[in-house]
Tab-separated table of C-alpha atoms and ligand atoms in Angstrom:
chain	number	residue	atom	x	y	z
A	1	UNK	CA	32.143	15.248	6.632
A	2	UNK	CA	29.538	13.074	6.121
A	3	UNK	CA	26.327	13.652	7.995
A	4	UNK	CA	24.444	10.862	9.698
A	5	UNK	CA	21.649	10.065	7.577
A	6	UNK	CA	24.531	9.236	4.466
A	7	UNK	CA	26.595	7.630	6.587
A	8	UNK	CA	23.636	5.332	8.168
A	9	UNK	CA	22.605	4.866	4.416
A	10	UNK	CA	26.116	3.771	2.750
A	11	UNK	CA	26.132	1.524	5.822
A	12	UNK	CA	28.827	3.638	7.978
A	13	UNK	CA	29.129	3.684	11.147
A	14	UNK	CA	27.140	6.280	13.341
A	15	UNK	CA	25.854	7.036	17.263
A	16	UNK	CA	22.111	7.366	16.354
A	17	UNK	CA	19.744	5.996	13.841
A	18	UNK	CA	18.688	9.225	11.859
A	19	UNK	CA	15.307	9.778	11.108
A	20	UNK	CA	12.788	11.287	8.335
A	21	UNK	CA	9.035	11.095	7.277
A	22	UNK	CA	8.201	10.241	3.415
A	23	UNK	CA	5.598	12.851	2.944
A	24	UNK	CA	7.039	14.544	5.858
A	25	UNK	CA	5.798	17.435	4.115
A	26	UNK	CA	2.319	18.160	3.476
A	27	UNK	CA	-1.024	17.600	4.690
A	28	UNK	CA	-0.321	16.924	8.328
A	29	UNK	CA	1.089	20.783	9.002
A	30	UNK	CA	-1.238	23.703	9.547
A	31	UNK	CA	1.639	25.933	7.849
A	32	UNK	CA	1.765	23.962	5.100
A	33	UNK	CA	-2.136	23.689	4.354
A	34	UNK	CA	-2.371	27.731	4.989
A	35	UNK	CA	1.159	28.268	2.883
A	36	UNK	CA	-0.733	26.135	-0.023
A	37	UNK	CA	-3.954	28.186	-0.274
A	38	UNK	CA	-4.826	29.072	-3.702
A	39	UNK	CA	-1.900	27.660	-5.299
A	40	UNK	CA	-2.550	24.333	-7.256
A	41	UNK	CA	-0.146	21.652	-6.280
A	42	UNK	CA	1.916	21.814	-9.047
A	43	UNK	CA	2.405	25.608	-9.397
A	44	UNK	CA	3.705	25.243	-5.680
A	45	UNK	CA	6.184	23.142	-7.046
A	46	UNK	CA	7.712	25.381	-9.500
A	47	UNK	CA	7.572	28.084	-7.477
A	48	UNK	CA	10.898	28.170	-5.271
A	49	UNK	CA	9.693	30.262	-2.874
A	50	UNK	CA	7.396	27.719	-1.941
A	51	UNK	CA	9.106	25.336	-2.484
A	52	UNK	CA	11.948	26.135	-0.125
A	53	UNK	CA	9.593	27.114	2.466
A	54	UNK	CA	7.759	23.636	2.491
A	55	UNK	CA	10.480	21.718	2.392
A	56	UNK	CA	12.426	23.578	5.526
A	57	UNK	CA	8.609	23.305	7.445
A	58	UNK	CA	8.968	19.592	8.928
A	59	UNK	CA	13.054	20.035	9.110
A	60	UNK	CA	12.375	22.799	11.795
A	61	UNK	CA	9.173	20.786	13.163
A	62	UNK	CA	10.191	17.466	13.510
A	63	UNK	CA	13.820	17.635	14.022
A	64	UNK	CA	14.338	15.158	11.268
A	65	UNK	CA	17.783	14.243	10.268
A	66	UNK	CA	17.122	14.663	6.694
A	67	UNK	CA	15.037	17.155	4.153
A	68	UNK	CA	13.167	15.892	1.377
A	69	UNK	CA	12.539	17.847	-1.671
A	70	UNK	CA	9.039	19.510	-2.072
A	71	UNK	CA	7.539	18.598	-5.545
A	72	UNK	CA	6.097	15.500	-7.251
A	73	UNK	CA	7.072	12.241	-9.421
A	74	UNK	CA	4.771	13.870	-12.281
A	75	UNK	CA	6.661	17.415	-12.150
A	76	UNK	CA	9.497	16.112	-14.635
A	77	UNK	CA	6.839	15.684	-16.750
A	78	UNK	CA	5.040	18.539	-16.644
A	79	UNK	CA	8.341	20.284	-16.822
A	80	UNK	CA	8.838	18.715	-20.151
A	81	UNK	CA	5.049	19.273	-20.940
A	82	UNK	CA	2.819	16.975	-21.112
A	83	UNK	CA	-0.558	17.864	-20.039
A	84	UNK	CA	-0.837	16.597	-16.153
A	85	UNK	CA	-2.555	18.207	-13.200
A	86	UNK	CA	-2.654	17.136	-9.492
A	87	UNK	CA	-6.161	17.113	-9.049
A	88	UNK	CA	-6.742	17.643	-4.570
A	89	UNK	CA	-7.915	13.949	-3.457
A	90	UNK	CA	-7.361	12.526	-6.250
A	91	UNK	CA	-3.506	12.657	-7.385
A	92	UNK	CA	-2.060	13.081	-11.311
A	93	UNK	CA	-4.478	13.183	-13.696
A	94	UNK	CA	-3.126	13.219	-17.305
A	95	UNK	CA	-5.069	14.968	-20.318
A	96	UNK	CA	-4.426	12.200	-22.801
A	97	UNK	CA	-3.468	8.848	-21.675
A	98	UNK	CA	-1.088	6.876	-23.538
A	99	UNK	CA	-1.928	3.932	-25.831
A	100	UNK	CA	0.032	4.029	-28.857
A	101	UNK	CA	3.101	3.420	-30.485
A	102	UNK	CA	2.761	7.223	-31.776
A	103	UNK	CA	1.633	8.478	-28.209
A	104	UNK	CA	5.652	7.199	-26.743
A	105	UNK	CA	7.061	8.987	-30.133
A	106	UNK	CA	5.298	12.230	-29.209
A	107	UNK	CA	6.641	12.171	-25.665
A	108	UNK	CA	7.972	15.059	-24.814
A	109	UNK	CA	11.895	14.436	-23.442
A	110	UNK	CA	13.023	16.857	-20.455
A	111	UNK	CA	15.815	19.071	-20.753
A	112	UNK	CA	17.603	21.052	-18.553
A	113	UNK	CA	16.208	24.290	-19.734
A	114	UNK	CA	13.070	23.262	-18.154
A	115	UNK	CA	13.752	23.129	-15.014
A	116	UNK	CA	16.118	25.913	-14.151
A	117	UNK	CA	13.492	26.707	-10.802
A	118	UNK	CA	14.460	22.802	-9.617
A	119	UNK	CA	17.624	24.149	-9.578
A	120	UNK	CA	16.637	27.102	-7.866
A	121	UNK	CA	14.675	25.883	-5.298
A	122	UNK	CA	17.471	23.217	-4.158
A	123	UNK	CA	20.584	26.416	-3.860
A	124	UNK	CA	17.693	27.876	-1.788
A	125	UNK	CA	17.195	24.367	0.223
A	126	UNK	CA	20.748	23.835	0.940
A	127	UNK	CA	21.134	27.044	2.167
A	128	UNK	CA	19.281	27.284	4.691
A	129	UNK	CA	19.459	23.604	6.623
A	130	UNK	CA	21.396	22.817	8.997
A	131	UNK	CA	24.559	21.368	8.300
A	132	UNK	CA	24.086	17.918	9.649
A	133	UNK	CA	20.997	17.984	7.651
A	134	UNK	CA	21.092	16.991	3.735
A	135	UNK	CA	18.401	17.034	1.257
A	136	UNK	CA	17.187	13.996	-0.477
A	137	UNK	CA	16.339	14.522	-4.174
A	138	UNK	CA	13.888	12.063	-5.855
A	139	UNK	CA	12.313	11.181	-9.078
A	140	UNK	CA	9.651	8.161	-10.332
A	141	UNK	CA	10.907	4.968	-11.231
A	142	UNK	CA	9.755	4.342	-14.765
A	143	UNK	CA	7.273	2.016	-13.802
A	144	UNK	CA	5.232	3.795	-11.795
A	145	UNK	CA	5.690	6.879	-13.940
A	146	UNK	CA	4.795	4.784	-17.021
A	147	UNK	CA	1.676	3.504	-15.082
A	148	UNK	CA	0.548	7.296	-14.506
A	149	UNK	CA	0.598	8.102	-18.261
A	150	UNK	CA	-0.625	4.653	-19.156
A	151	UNK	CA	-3.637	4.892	-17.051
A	152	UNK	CA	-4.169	8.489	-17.154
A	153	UNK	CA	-4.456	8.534	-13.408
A	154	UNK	CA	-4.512	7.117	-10.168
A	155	UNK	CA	-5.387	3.195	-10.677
A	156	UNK	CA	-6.431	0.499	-8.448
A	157	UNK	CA	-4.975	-2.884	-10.487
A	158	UNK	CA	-3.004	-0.952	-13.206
A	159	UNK	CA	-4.801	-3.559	-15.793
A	160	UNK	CA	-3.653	-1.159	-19.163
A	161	UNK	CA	0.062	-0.798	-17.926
A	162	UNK	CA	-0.034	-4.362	-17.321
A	163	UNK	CA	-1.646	-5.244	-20.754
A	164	UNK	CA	0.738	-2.868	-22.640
A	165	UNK	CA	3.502	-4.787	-20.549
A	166	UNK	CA	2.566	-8.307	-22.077
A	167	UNK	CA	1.235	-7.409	-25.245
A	168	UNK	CA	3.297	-4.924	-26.724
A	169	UNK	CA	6.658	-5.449	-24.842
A	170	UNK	CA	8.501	-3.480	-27.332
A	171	UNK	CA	6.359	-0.364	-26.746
A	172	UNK	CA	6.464	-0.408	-23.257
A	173	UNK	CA	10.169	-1.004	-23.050
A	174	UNK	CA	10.471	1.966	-25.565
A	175	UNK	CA	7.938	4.581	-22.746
A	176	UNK	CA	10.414	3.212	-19.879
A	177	UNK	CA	13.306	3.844	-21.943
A	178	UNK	CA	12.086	7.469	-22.475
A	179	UNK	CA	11.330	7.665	-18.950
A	180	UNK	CA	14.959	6.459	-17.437
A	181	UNK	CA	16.092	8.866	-19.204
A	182	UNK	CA	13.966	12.239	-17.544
A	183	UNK	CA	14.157	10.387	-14.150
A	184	UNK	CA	17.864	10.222	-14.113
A	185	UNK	CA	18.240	13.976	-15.570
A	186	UNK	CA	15.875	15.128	-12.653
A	187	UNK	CA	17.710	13.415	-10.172
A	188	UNK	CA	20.932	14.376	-11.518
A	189	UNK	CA	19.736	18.464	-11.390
A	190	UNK	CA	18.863	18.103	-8.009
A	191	UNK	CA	22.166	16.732	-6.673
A	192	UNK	CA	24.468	18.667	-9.088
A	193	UNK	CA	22.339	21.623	-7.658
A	194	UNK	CA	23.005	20.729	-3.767
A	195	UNK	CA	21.293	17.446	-2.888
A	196	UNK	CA	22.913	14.865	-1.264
A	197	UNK	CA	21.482	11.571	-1.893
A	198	UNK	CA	18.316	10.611	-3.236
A	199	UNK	CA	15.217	8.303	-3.532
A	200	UNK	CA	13.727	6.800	-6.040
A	201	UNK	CA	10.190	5.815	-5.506
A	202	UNK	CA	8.804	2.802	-7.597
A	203	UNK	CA	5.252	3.087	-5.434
A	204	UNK	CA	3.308	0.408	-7.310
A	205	UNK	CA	6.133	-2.076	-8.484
A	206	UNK	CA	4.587	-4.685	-5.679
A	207	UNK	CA	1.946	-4.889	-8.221
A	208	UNK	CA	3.882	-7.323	-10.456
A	209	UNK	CA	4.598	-10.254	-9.946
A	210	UNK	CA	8.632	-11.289	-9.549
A	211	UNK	CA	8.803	-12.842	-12.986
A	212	UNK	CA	7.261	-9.917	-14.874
A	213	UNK	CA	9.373	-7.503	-12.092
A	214	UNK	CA	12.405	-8.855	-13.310
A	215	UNK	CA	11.728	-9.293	-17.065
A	216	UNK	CA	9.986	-6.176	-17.548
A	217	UNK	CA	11.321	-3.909	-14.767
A	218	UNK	CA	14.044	-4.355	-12.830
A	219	UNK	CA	16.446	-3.621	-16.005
A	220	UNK	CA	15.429	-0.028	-16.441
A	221	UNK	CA	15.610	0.556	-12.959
A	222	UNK	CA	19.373	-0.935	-12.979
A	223	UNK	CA	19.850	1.527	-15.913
A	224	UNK	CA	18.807	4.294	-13.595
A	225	UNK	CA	20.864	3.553	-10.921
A	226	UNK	CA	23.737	3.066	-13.110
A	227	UNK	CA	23.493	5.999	-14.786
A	228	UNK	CA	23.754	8.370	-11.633
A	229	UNK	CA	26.420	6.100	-9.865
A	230	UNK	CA	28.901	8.495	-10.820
A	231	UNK	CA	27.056	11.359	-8.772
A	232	UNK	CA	28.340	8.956	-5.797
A	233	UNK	CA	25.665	9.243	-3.260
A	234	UNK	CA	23.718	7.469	-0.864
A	235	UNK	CA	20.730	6.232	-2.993
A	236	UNK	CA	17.475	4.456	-1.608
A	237	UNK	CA	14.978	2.340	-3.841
A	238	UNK	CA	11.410	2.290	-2.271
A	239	UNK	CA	8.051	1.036	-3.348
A	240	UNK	CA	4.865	-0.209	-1.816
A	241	UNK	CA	4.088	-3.774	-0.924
A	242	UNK	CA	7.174	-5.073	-2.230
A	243	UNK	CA	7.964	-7.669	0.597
A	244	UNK	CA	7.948	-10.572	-2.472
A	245	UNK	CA	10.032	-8.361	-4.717
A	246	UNK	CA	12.673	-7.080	-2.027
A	247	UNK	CA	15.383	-9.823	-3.283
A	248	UNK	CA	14.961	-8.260	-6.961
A	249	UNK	CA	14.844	-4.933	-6.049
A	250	UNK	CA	18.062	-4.664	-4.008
A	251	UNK	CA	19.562	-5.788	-6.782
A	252	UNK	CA	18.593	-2.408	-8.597
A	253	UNK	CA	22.014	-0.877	-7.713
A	254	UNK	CA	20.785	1.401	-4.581
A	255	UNK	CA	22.772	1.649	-1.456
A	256	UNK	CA	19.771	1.174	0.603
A	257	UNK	CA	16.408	-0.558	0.187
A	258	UNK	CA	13.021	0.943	1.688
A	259	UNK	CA	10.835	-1.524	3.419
A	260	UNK	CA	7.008	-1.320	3.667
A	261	UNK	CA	5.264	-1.223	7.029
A	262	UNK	CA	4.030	-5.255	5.865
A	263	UNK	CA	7.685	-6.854	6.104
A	264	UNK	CA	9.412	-7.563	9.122
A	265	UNK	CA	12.638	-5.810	9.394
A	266	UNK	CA	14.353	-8.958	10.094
A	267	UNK	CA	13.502	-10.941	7.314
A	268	UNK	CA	13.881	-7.950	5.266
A	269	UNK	CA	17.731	-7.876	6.041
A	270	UNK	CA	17.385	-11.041	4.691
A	271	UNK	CA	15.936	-10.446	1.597
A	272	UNK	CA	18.362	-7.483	0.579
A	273	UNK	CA	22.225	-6.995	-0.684
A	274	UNK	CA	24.391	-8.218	2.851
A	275	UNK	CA	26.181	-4.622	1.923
A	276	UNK	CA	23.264	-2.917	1.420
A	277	UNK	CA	21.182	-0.528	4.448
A	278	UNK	CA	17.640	-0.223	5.224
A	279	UNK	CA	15.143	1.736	5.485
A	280	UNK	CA	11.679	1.653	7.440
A	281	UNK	CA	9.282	0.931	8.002
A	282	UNK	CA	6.761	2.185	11.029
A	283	UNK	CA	3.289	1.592	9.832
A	284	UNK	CA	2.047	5.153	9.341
A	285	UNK	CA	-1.349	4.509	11.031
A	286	UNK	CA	0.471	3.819	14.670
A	287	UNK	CA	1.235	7.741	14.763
A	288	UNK	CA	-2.626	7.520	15.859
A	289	UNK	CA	-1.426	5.094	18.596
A	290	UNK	CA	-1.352	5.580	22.519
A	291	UNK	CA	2.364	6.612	22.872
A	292	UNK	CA	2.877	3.717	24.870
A	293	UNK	CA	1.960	1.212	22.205
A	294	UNK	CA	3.930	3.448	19.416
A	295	UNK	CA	6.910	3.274	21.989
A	296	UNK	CA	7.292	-0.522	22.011
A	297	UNK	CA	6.967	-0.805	17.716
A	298	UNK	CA	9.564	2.383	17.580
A	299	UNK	CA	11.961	0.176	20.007
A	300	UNK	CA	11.272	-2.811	17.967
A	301	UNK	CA	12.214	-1.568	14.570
A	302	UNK	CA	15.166	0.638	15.394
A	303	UNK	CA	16.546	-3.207	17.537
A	304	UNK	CA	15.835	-4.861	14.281
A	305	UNK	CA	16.893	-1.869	11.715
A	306	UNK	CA	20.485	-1.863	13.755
A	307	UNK	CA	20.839	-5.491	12.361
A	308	UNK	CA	21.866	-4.452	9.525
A	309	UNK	CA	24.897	-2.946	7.789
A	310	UNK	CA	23.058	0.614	7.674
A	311	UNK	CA	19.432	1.803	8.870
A	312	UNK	CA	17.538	4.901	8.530
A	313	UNK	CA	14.440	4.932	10.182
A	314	UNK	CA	11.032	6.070	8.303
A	315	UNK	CA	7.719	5.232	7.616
A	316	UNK	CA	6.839	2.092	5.701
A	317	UNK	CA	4.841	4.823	3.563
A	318	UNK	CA	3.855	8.259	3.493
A	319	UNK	CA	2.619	10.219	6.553
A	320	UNK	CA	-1.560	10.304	6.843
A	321	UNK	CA	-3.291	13.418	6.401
A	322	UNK	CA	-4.706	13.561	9.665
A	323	UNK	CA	-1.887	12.541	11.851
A	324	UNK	CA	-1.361	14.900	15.112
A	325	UNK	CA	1.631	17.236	14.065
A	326	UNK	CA	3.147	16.870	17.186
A	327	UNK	CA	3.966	13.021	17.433
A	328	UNK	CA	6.668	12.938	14.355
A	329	UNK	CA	8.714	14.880	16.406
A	330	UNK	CA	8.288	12.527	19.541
A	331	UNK	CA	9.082	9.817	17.063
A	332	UNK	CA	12.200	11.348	16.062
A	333	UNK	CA	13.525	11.951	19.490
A	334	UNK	CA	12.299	8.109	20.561
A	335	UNK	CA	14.156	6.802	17.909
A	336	UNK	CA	17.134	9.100	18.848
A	337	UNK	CA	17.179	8.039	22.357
A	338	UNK	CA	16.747	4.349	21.912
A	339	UNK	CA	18.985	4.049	19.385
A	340	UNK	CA	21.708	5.483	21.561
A	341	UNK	CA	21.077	3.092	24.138
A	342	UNK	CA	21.041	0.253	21.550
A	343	UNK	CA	24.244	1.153	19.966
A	344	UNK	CA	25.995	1.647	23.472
A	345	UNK	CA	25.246	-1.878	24.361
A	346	UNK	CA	26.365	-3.094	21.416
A	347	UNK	CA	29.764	-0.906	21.870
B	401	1CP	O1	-3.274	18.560	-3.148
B	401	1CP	C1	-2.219	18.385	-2.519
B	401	1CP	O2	-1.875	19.021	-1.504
B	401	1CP	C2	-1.317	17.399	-3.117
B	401	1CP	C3	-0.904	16.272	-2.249
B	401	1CP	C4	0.482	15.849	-2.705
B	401	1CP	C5	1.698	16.144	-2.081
B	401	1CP	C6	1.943	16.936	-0.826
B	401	1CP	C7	0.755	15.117	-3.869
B	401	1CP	C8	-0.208	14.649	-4.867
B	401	1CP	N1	2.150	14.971	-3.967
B	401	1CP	C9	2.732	15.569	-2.880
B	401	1CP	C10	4.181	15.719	-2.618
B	401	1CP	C11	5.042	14.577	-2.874
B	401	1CP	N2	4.843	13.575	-3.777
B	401	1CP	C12	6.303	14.387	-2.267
B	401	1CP	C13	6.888	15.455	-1.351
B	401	1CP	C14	7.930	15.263	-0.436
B	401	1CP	C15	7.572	14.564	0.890
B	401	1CP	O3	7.639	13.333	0.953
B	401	1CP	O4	7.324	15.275	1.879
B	401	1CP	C16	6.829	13.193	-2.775
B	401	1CP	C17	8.133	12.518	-2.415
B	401	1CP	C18	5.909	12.700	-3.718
B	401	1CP	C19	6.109	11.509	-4.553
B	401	1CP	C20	4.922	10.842	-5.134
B	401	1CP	N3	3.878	11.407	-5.817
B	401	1CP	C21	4.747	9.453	-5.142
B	401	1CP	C22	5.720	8.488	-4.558
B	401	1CP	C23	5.539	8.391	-3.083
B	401	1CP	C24	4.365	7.594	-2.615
B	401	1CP	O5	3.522	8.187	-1.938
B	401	1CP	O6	4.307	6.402	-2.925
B	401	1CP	C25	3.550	9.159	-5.811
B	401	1CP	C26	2.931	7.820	-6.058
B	401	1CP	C27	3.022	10.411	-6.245
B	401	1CP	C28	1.782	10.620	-7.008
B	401	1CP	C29	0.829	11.429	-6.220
B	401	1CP	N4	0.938	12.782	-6.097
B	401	1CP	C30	-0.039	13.239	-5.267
B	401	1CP	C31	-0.820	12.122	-4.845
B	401	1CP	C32	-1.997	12.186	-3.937
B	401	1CP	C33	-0.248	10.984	-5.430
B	401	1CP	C34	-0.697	9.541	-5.258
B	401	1CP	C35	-1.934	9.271	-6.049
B	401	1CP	C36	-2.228	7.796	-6.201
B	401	1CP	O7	-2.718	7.193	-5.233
B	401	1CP	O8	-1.965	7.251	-7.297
């Protein structure tokens, strides 16, 4: 049986709007920060142990109605081994940025011999949630991966991805070929391994334009999204100020869209697939609200959110380092209760 976080995000039919966190994992948990100490970010993800344990932390926590997988868009990468390290404050940091025509040639390409601990680490997942809770797999989209290697870090206008993109279309279609192609295999692991849906996050895709989104973009993410539609499961498409590129995105081929915290919920029905669900988008900052105030912008989203064929309810980003671990949980049971109500007055 389906649970209902796939059901809410094929657009099915459920009693309650399920609920999870991006980034439910992480920073804002005590155990997590004292489960991390000494490990590097990256060994923590190839460690199953670890990973297992930091993925079940916010499950048993919050309550949410869905897991996400511990690890990191760059982990594919380093899997396949290219030199990248999560540097703390900072984010991926690669040892030799790409430029050149001979830099995409040299790209290492990800099999599955390199990730046998992915594997690993999602048996271990699956196996001890609940079983009304699924995990969500993930992977990069290729444009924010190929900004990463393009930059060689963390960037604030992504000017050399953008100047590769328009200058040397060729060579950047070529890296985002090569980079489909990882993505889908570490999505694919993860759900052939025990996942049941997954997310692909294109983070900084709302910093093109719709033109260049659509030329440039949007057809390697449709190859993505093709290629795992035999794995037939629910599949979100998420990225970060993307309220102007919602219309092209939905047309990616995900069953749900994820909505920013800067679009209204009801104009972002609007914008998406009329089959497709939705997913969003509480500004992570009003966690730090009075609970009365968070209250009334819970109640509005999850009125809105039911508009639509499917919703899940999340974050319209990741949760802030210094939010009080306590109030997720009151979020999830807010959103629980109010749904209910909503849903039985719509019955
Ligand atoms: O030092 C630390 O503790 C590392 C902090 C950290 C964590 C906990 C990073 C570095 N990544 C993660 C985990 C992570 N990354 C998850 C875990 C699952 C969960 O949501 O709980 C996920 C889904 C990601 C995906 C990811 N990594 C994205 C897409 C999501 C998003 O936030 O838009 C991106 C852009 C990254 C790159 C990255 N990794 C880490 C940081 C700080 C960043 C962003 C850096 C930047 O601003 O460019």
């Amino acid at each position: 049986m389906a649970t209902t976080f796939e059901r809410a995000a094929t657009g099915r039919p459920v009693s309650r709007t399920p609920v999870w966190f991006m980034r439910q994992a992480g920073r804002s948990l005590p155990e997590y920060l004292k489960l991390r100490e000494g490990t590097s970010m990256l060994e923590s993800c190839r460690r199953p142990d670890m990973v297992t344990e930091i993925t079940m932390q916010p499950v048993r926590r919050h309550g949410v109605d869905a897991a996400i997988f511990f690890s990191d868009i760059v982990v594919p990468l380093q899997a396949a081994g290219v030199g990248v390290e999560i540097k703390p404050g900072v984010g991926p940091v690669m040892d030799q940025p790409i430029c050149r025509a001979e830099d995409i040639d040299a790209l290492p390409e990800l099999t599955p011999d390199d990730i046998p601990d992915i594997v690993e680490s999602v048996r271990g997942i699956v196996e001890q949630l609940p079983e009304d809770t699924p995990l969500i797999g993930f992977a990069g989209a290729p444009f924010t991966l190929a900004s990463y290697l393009i930059e060689g870090g963390p960037s604030k206008n992504h000017e050399k991805t953008k100047a590769m993109m328009v200058g040397a279309p060729e060579l950047f279609d070529r890296l985002l070929s090569k980079l489909d192609v990882m993505s889908e295999l570490f999505i694919r692991t993860q759900v052939e391994a025990g996942a049941s849906a997954f997310q692909v996050f294109d983070s900084w895709a709302g910093y093109l334009c719709e033109e260049d989104y659509r030329r440039y973009v949007l057809p390697h993410t449709q190859r993505l999204f093709s290629g795992l539609s035999d794995l037939d499961v629910p599949s979100i498409h998420f990225g970060v100020q993307t309220g102007e590129l919602l219309t092209a995105m939905s047309e990616a081929g995900s069953t749900a869209v994820g909505v920013d915290f800067r679009v209204d919920l009801a104009e972002g029905i609007k914008r998406i697939q009329p089959h497709q669900a939705l997913q969003g988008n509480l500004d992570p900052a009003m966690l730090f609200a009075p609970w009365e105030a968070l209250q009334e912008r819970i109640e509005s989203i999850v009125r809105k959110g039911l508009e639509a064929p499917g919703f899940v309810f999340n974050l319209g980003h990741g949760v802030l380092p210094n939010t009080d671990p306590e109030v997720p949980g009151r979020v999830v049971r807010e959103v629980h209760r109010i749904s209910e109500q909503v849903l039985a007055e719509k019955a």
